[in-house]
């Protein structure tokens, strides 16, 4: 069966510090991968998606970037965090029709 | 106008009630429709998905799609306190390899014992 991992689960970072969130998927090959952000009490905002190694599409202009160095690894990064980057970050992979989510990383920028 | 509209609630019902959750959409090209449940501080969990119009039942949950009205529903029978969560609808077209989903904002549901 497929499993998706995200870490860390919780992160508190000062403004201006760098960020690296990692997501890995097990049990499937060549999945579509997605990064979402969910602000408190709001819906899911798609940040990036990837249909293959090295292929990244950005949905929203922002302070973040994404990379896919391996088939089942997806990384979300920032060089300098802003207060507005706080939120719940979710990684997902796509089945034939639907998406499956990881446990998420709660980021607080102070 | 957003592509997918969903009443954020909150919706509060007594245990055992039938719950009806709904989304409307504007893009007639949507073909796949999904419902997710999200507990507080957790990732969304897929409950059901349907293709095109019709009903689909899974235990206490029933999903309905009415493409003519651009309206989808999720019914929860015999609701339990453990059903208290946010319910998100999502949908997508049947083309393209990016398989992006368009999301509603979610409806917060509280089932009171």
PDB file of C-alpha atoms in Angstrom:
ATOM      1  CA  UNK A   1       0.000   0.000   0.000  1.00  0.00           C
ATOM      2  CA  UNK A   2       1.032   3.585  -0.511  1.00  0.00           C
ATOM      3  CA  UNK A   3       2.322   5.773   2.320  1.00  0.00           C
ATOM      4  CA  UNK A   4       3.250   9.432   2.346  1.00  0.00           C
ATOM      5  CA  UNK A   5       5.587  10.937   4.923  1.00  0.00           C
ATOM      6  CA  UNK A   6       6.202  14.542   5.864  1.00  0.00           C
ATOM      7  CA  UNK A   7       8.629  16.064   8.326  1.00  0.00           C
ATOM      8  CA  UNK A   8       8.977  17.812  10.565  1.00  0.00           C
ATOM      9  CA  UNK A   9       5.482  17.763  12.062  1.00  0.00           C
ATOM     10  CA  UNK A  10       5.890  21.137  13.740  1.00  0.00           C
ATOM     11  CA  UNK A  11       8.317  23.956  13.107  1.00  0.00           C
ATOM     12  CA  UNK A  12       8.842  27.388  14.645  1.00  0.00           C
ATOM     13  CA  UNK A  13      11.192  29.626  12.680  1.00  0.00           C
ATOM     14  CA  UNK A  14      12.185  33.313  12.946  1.00  0.00           C
ATOM     15  CA  UNK A  15      11.498  35.760  10.133  1.00  0.00           C
ATOM     16  CA  UNK A  16      14.325  35.760   7.605  1.00  0.00           C
ATOM     17  CA  UNK A  17      15.472  32.195   8.321  1.00  0.00           C
ATOM     18  CA  UNK A  18      15.576  29.476   5.627  1.00  0.00           C
ATOM     19  CA  UNK A  19      13.080  26.629   5.315  1.00  0.00           C
ATOM     20  CA  UNK A  20      13.196  23.070   4.054  1.00  0.00           C
ATOM     21  CA  UNK A  21      10.212  20.714   4.278  1.00  0.00           C
ATOM     22  CA  UNK A  22      10.478  17.204   2.936  1.00  0.00           C
ATOM     23  CA  UNK A  23       7.880  14.788   1.618  1.00  0.00           C
ATOM     24  CA  UNK A  24       8.430  11.194   0.509  1.00  0.00           C
ATOM     25  CA  UNK A  25       6.025   8.671  -0.944  1.00  0.00           C
ATOM     26  CA  UNK A  26       6.296   4.882  -0.702  1.00  0.00           C
ATOM     27  CA  UNK A  27       4.525   2.156  -2.643  1.00  0.00           C
ATOM     28  CA  UNK A  28       4.019   3.947  -5.955  1.00  0.00           C
ATOM     29  CA  UNK A  29       6.209   5.047  -8.824  1.00  0.00           C
ATOM     30  CA  UNK A  30       6.190   8.267 -10.853  1.00  0.00           C
ATOM     31  CA  UNK A  31       3.378   9.877  -8.873  1.00  0.00           C
ATOM     32  CA  UNK A  32       2.160  13.419  -9.409  1.00  0.00           C
ATOM     33  CA  UNK A  33       3.138  15.342  -6.265  1.00  0.00           C
ATOM     34  CA  UNK A  34       1.631  18.498  -4.777  1.00  0.00           C
ATOM     35  CA  UNK A  35       2.412  21.062  -2.082  1.00  0.00           C
ATOM     36  CA  UNK A  36      -0.516  22.873  -0.482  1.00  0.00           C
ATOM     37  CA  UNK A  37      -0.763  25.503   2.220  1.00  0.00           C
ATOM     38  CA  UNK A  38      -3.761  25.815   4.491  1.00  0.00           C
ATOM     39  CA  UNK A  39      -4.090  29.002   6.530  1.00  0.00           C
ATOM     40  CA  UNK A  40      -6.085  28.858   9.767  1.00  0.00           C
ATOM     41  CA  UNK A  41      -9.793  28.390   9.017  1.00  0.00           C
ATOM     42  CA  UNK A  42      -9.272  28.533   5.265  1.00  0.00           C
ATOM     43  CA  UNK A  43      -9.233  26.155   2.349  1.00  0.00           C
ATOM     44  CA  UNK A  44      -6.359  24.481   0.557  1.00  0.00           C
ATOM     45  CA  UNK A  45      -4.119  26.639  -1.611  1.00  0.00           C
ATOM     46  CA  UNK A  46      -2.088  24.769  -4.222  1.00  0.00           C
ATOM     47  CA  UNK A  47       1.498  26.038  -4.199  1.00  0.00           C
ATOM     48  CA  UNK A  48       3.413  23.675  -6.510  1.00  0.00           C
ATOM     49  CA  UNK A  49       2.907  20.460  -8.380  1.00  0.00           C
ATOM     50  CA  UNK A  50       5.241  18.065 -10.146  1.00  0.00           C
ATOM     51  CA  UNK A  51       4.502  15.459 -12.807  1.00  0.00           C
ATOM     52  CA  UNK A  52       8.047  14.044 -12.797  1.00  0.00           C
ATOM     53  CA  UNK A  53      11.635  14.384 -11.595  1.00  0.00           C
ATOM     54  CA  UNK A  54      12.865  17.946 -12.039  1.00  0.00           C
ATOM     55  CA  UNK A  55       9.474  19.131 -13.345  1.00  0.00           C
ATOM     56  CA  UNK A  56       7.958  21.796 -11.111  1.00  0.00           C
ATOM     57  CA  UNK A  57       4.978  24.036 -11.807  1.00  0.00           C
ATOM     58  CA  UNK A  58       4.273  27.030  -9.595  1.00  0.00           C
ATOM     59  CA  UNK A  59       0.700  28.073  -8.953  1.00  0.00           C
ATOM     60  CA  UNK A  60       1.168  31.189  -6.857  1.00  0.00           C
ATOM     61  CA  UNK A  61       3.971  33.813  -6.946  1.00  0.00           C
ATOM     62  CA  UNK A  62       5.519  33.730  -3.515  1.00  0.00           C
ATOM     63  CA  UNK A  63       8.534  33.429  -1.323  1.00  0.00           C
ATOM     64  CA  UNK A  64       8.744  29.656  -1.730  1.00  0.00           C
ATOM     65  CA  UNK A  65      10.278  27.192  -4.168  1.00  0.00           C
ATOM     66  CA  UNK A  66       9.992  23.455  -4.715  1.00  0.00           C
ATOM     67  CA  UNK A  67      12.239  20.733  -6.036  1.00  0.00           C
ATOM     68  CA  UNK A  68      11.881  17.069  -6.917  1.00  0.00           C
ATOM     69  CA  UNK A  69      15.333  15.504  -6.840  1.00  0.00           C
ATOM     70  CA  UNK A  70      14.041  11.907  -6.858  1.00  0.00           C
ATOM     71  CA  UNK A  71      10.904  10.206  -8.142  1.00  0.00           C
ATOM     72  CA  UNK A  72       9.239   9.963  -4.746  1.00  0.00           C
ATOM     73  CA  UNK A  73      10.765  12.973  -2.968  1.00  0.00           C
ATOM     74  CA  UNK A  74       9.348  16.492  -3.003  1.00  0.00           C
ATOM     75  CA  UNK A  75      10.954  19.393  -1.136  1.00  0.00           C
ATOM     76  CA  UNK A  76       9.542  22.805  -0.288  1.00  0.00           C
ATOM     77  CA  UNK A  77      12.072  25.548   0.440  1.00  0.00           C
ATOM     78  CA  UNK A  78      12.488  29.201   1.219  1.00  0.00           C
ATOM     79  CA  UNK A  79      15.625  31.310   1.503  1.00  0.00           C
ATOM     80  CA  UNK A  80      14.042  33.877   3.834  1.00  0.00           C
ATOM     81  CA  UNK A  81      10.777  33.258   5.633  1.00  0.00           C
ATOM     82  CA  UNK A  82       8.102  35.925   5.994  1.00  0.00           C
ATOM     83  CA  UNK A  83       5.436  36.149   8.700  1.00  0.00           C
ATOM     84  CA  UNK A  84       2.851  35.424   6.001  1.00  0.00           C
ATOM     85  CA  UNK A  85       4.475  32.025   5.347  1.00  0.00           C
ATOM     86  CA  UNK A  86       2.940  30.666   8.558  1.00  0.00           C
ATOM     87  CA  UNK A  87       0.422  27.903   7.970  1.00  0.00           C
ATOM     88  CA  UNK A  88      -0.202  24.205   7.645  1.00  0.00           C
ATOM     89  CA  UNK A  89       1.775  22.696   4.766  1.00  0.00           C
ATOM     90  CA  UNK A  90       0.467  19.538   3.158  1.00  0.00           C
ATOM     91  CA  UNK A  91       2.062  17.231   0.616  1.00  0.00           C
ATOM     92  CA  UNK A  92      -0.115  14.998  -1.561  1.00  0.00           C
ATOM     93  CA  UNK A  93       0.255  12.417  -4.307  1.00  0.00           C
ATOM     94  CA  UNK A  94      -2.231  11.708  -7.039  1.00  0.00           C
ATOM     95  CA  UNK A  95      -3.911   8.418  -7.792  1.00  0.00           C
ATOM     96  CA  UNK A  96      -5.796   7.993 -11.033  1.00  0.00           C
ATOM     97  CA  UNK A  97      -8.529  10.452 -10.058  1.00  0.00           C
ATOM     98  CA  UNK A  98      -8.002  11.514  -6.446  1.00  0.00           C
ATOM     99  CA  UNK A  99      -5.249  12.801  -4.143  1.00  0.00           C
ATOM    100  CA  UNK A 100      -3.879  11.405  -0.903  1.00  0.00           C
ATOM    101  CA  UNK A 101      -2.373  13.599   1.758  1.00  0.00           C
ATOM    102  CA  UNK A 102       0.438  13.382   4.242  1.00  0.00           C
ATOM    103  CA  UNK A 103       0.102  14.336   7.921  1.00  0.00           C
ATOM    104  CA  UNK A 104       1.230  17.933   7.312  1.00  0.00           C
ATOM    105  CA  UNK A 105       3.769  20.339   8.822  1.00  0.00           C
ATOM    106  CA  UNK A 106       2.582  23.178  10.995  1.00  0.00           C
ATOM    107  CA  UNK A 107       4.896  26.164  10.438  1.00  0.00           C
ATOM    108  CA  UNK A 108       4.888  29.201  12.671  1.00  0.00           C
ATOM    109  CA  UNK A 109       7.067  32.113  11.630  1.00  0.00           C
ATOM    110  CA  UNK A 110       7.828  34.448  14.554  1.00  0.00           C
TER     111      UNK A 110
ATOM    112  CA  UNK B   1     -17.020  34.069  -8.423  1.00  0.00           C
ATOM    113  CA  UNK B   2     -15.094  31.045  -7.172  1.00  0.00           C
ATOM    114  CA  UNK B   3     -15.214  27.888  -9.265  1.00  0.00           C
ATOM    115  CA  UNK B   4     -16.381  25.880  -6.247  1.00  0.00           C
ATOM    116  CA  UNK B   5     -18.612  27.287  -3.497  1.00  0.00           C
ATOM    117  CA  UNK B   6     -19.074  25.616  -0.120  1.00  0.00           C
ATOM    118  CA  UNK B   7     -20.827  27.007   2.948  1.00  0.00           C
ATOM    119  CA  UNK B   8     -18.205  27.129   5.733  1.00  0.00           C
ATOM    120  CA  UNK B   9     -20.764  26.592   8.505  1.00  0.00           C
ATOM    121  CA  UNK B  10     -20.317  25.814  11.304  1.00  0.00           C
ATOM    122  CA  UNK B  11     -22.996  23.160  11.218  1.00  0.00           C
ATOM    123  CA  UNK B  12     -24.066  21.725  14.574  1.00  0.00           C
ATOM    124  CA  UNK B  13     -26.340  18.666  14.805  1.00  0.00           C
ATOM    125  CA  UNK B  14     -27.372  16.187  17.525  1.00  0.00           C
ATOM    126  CA  UNK B  15     -26.006  12.663  17.481  1.00  0.00           C
ATOM    127  CA  UNK B  16     -28.042  10.399  15.194  1.00  0.00           C
ATOM    128  CA  UNK B  17     -29.121  13.187  12.831  1.00  0.00           C
ATOM    129  CA  UNK B  18     -28.838  13.007   9.054  1.00  0.00           C
ATOM    130  CA  UNK B  19     -26.287  15.538   7.838  1.00  0.00           C
ATOM    131  CA  UNK B  20     -26.343  17.110   4.389  1.00  0.00           C
ATOM    132  CA  UNK B  21     -23.230  18.861   3.088  1.00  0.00           C
ATOM    133  CA  UNK B  22     -23.213  20.592  -0.281  1.00  0.00           C
ATOM    134  CA  UNK B  23     -21.053  22.262  -2.897  1.00  0.00           C
ATOM    135  CA  UNK B  24     -21.927  24.121  -6.060  1.00  0.00           C
ATOM    136  CA  UNK B  25     -19.602  24.681  -8.983  1.00  0.00           C
ATOM    137  CA  UNK B  26     -19.505  26.708 -12.154  1.00  0.00           C
ATOM    138  CA  UNK B  27     -17.294  24.721 -14.547  1.00  0.00           C
ATOM    139  CA  UNK B  28     -19.337  22.209 -16.524  1.00  0.00           C
ATOM    140  CA  UNK B  29     -16.097  20.428 -17.539  1.00  0.00           C
ATOM    141  CA  UNK B  30     -15.649  18.915 -14.059  1.00  0.00           C
ATOM    142  CA  UNK B  31     -16.061  15.149 -14.229  1.00  0.00           C
ATOM    143  CA  UNK B  32     -14.584  13.760 -10.987  1.00  0.00           C
ATOM    144  CA  UNK B  33     -15.970  14.742  -7.605  1.00  0.00           C
ATOM    145  CA  UNK B  34     -14.491  14.007  -4.207  1.00  0.00           C
ATOM    146  CA  UNK B  35     -15.276  14.460  -0.545  1.00  0.00           C
ATOM    147  CA  UNK B  36     -12.561  14.679   2.088  1.00  0.00           C
ATOM    148  CA  UNK B  37     -12.756  14.725   5.865  1.00  0.00           C
ATOM    149  CA  UNK B  38     -10.194  16.698   7.859  1.00  0.00           C
ATOM    150  CA  UNK B  39      -9.805  16.429  11.595  1.00  0.00           C
ATOM    151  CA  UNK B  40      -8.187  19.302  13.435  1.00  0.00           C
ATOM    152  CA  UNK B  41      -4.421  19.499  12.826  1.00  0.00           C
ATOM    153  CA  UNK B  42      -4.467  16.477  10.469  1.00  0.00           C
ATOM    154  CA  UNK B  43      -4.200  16.030   6.715  1.00  0.00           C
ATOM    155  CA  UNK B  44      -7.413  15.600   4.674  1.00  0.00           C
ATOM    156  CA  UNK B  45      -8.614  12.021   4.287  1.00  0.00           C
ATOM    157  CA  UNK B  46     -10.452  10.879   1.167  1.00  0.00           C
ATOM    158  CA  UNK B  47     -13.992   9.729   1.978  1.00  0.00           C
ATOM    159  CA  UNK B  48     -15.533   9.140  -1.439  1.00  0.00           C
ATOM    160  CA  UNK B  49     -15.158   9.970  -5.079  1.00  0.00           C
ATOM    161  CA  UNK B  50     -17.635   9.740  -7.933  1.00  0.00           C
ATOM    162  CA  UNK B  51     -17.416  10.081 -11.670  1.00  0.00           C
ATOM    163  CA  UNK B  52     -19.988  12.167 -13.544  1.00  0.00           C
ATOM    164  CA  UNK B  53     -23.567  12.101 -12.238  1.00  0.00           C
ATOM    165  CA  UNK B  54     -25.287   9.702  -9.875  1.00  0.00           C
ATOM    166  CA  UNK B  55     -25.101   8.350  -6.355  1.00  0.00           C
ATOM    167  CA  UNK B  56     -22.481   6.362  -4.502  1.00  0.00           C
ATOM    168  CA  UNK B  57     -22.947   4.804  -1.090  1.00  0.00           C
ATOM    169  CA  UNK B  58     -20.340   3.640   1.426  1.00  0.00           C
ATOM    170  CA  UNK B  59     -21.644   2.654   4.827  1.00  0.00           C
ATOM    171  CA  UNK B  60     -23.236   5.704   6.462  1.00  0.00           C
ATOM    172  CA  UNK B  61     -22.026   8.020   3.691  1.00  0.00           C
ATOM    173  CA  UNK B  62     -23.758   8.776   0.390  1.00  0.00           C
ATOM    174  CA  UNK B  63     -22.368  11.055  -2.303  1.00  0.00           C
ATOM    175  CA  UNK B  64     -24.641  12.566  -4.951  1.00  0.00           C
ATOM    176  CA  UNK B  65     -23.712  14.452  -8.100  1.00  0.00           C
ATOM    177  CA  UNK B  66     -26.221  16.469 -10.130  1.00  0.00           C
ATOM    178  CA  UNK B  67     -24.309  17.779 -13.137  1.00  0.00           C
ATOM    179  CA  UNK B  68     -27.361  19.489 -14.614  1.00  0.00           C
ATOM    180  CA  UNK B  69     -27.569  21.708 -11.522  1.00  0.00           C
ATOM    181  CA  UNK B  70     -23.795  21.753 -10.915  1.00  0.00           C
ATOM    182  CA  UNK B  71     -24.429  20.596  -7.366  1.00  0.00           C
ATOM    183  CA  UNK B  72     -22.871  17.847  -5.265  1.00  0.00           C
ATOM    184  CA  UNK B  73     -23.892  16.549  -1.861  1.00  0.00           C
ATOM    185  CA  UNK B  74     -22.592  14.313   0.900  1.00  0.00           C
ATOM    186  CA  UNK B  75     -25.103  12.739   3.261  1.00  0.00           C
ATOM    187  CA  UNK B  76     -24.100  11.258   6.605  1.00  0.00           C
ATOM    188  CA  UNK B  77     -26.669   8.974   8.220  1.00  0.00           C
ATOM    189  CA  UNK B  78     -26.791   8.259  11.951  1.00  0.00           C
ATOM    190  CA  UNK B  79     -24.148  10.893  12.612  1.00  0.00           C
ATOM    191  CA  UNK B  80     -21.677  10.253  15.438  1.00  0.00           C
ATOM    192  CA  UNK B  81     -19.521  12.592  17.538  1.00  0.00           C
ATOM    193  CA  UNK B  82     -16.527  11.078  15.710  1.00  0.00           C
ATOM    194  CA  UNK B  83     -17.899  12.631  12.494  1.00  0.00           C
ATOM    195  CA  UNK B  84     -17.086  16.076  13.909  1.00  0.00           C
ATOM    196  CA  UNK B  85     -14.573  17.486  11.430  1.00  0.00           C
ATOM    197  CA  UNK B  86     -14.246  19.784   8.437  1.00  0.00           C
ATOM    198  CA  UNK B  87     -15.573  18.339   5.182  1.00  0.00           C
ATOM    199  CA  UNK B  88     -14.030  19.517   1.930  1.00  0.00           C
ATOM    200  CA  UNK B  89     -15.342  18.966  -1.556  1.00  0.00           C
ATOM    201  CA  UNK B  90     -12.968  18.793  -4.523  1.00  0.00           C
ATOM    202  CA  UNK B  91     -13.375  18.225  -8.224  1.00  0.00           C
ATOM    203  CA  UNK B  92     -11.405  18.050 -11.447  1.00  0.00           C
ATOM    204  CA  UNK B  93     -11.647  17.844 -15.193  1.00  0.00           C
ATOM    205  CA  UNK B  94     -10.976  14.717 -17.201  1.00  0.00           C
ATOM    206  CA  UNK B  95      -8.039  16.113 -19.174  1.00  0.00           C
ATOM    207  CA  UNK B  96      -4.429  17.048 -18.629  1.00  0.00           C
ATOM    208  CA  UNK B  97      -1.793  15.081 -16.792  1.00  0.00           C
ATOM    209  CA  UNK B  98      -1.469  17.452 -13.827  1.00  0.00           C
ATOM    210  CA  UNK B  99      -4.642  16.071 -12.176  1.00  0.00           C
ATOM    211  CA  UNK B 100      -5.135  19.297 -10.220  1.00  0.00           C
ATOM    212  CA  UNK B 101      -8.113  19.463  -7.920  1.00  0.00           C
ATOM    213  CA  UNK B 102     -10.297  22.531  -7.380  1.00  0.00           C
ATOM    214  CA  UNK B 103     -11.331  22.799  -3.747  1.00  0.00           C
ATOM    215  CA  UNK B 104     -14.185  24.171  -1.723  1.00  0.00           C
ATOM    216  CA  UNK B 105     -13.281  26.004   1.487  1.00  0.00           C
ATOM    217  CA  UNK B 106     -14.733  23.269   3.682  1.00  0.00           C
ATOM    218  CA  UNK B 107     -17.728  22.981   6.024  1.00  0.00           C
ATOM    219  CA  UNK B 108     -17.108  22.616   9.745  1.00  0.00           C
ATOM    220  CA  UNK B 109     -19.397  19.992  11.314  1.00  0.00           C
ATOM    221  CA  UNK B 110     -19.997  19.377  15.020  1.00  0.00           C
ATOM    222  CA  UNK B 111     -22.032  16.354  16.102  1.00  0.00           C
ATOM    223  CA  UNK B 112     -23.166  16.767  19.695  1.00  0.00           C
ATOM    224  CA  UNK B 113     -23.670  13.716  21.955  1.00  0.00           C
TER     225      UNK B 113
END
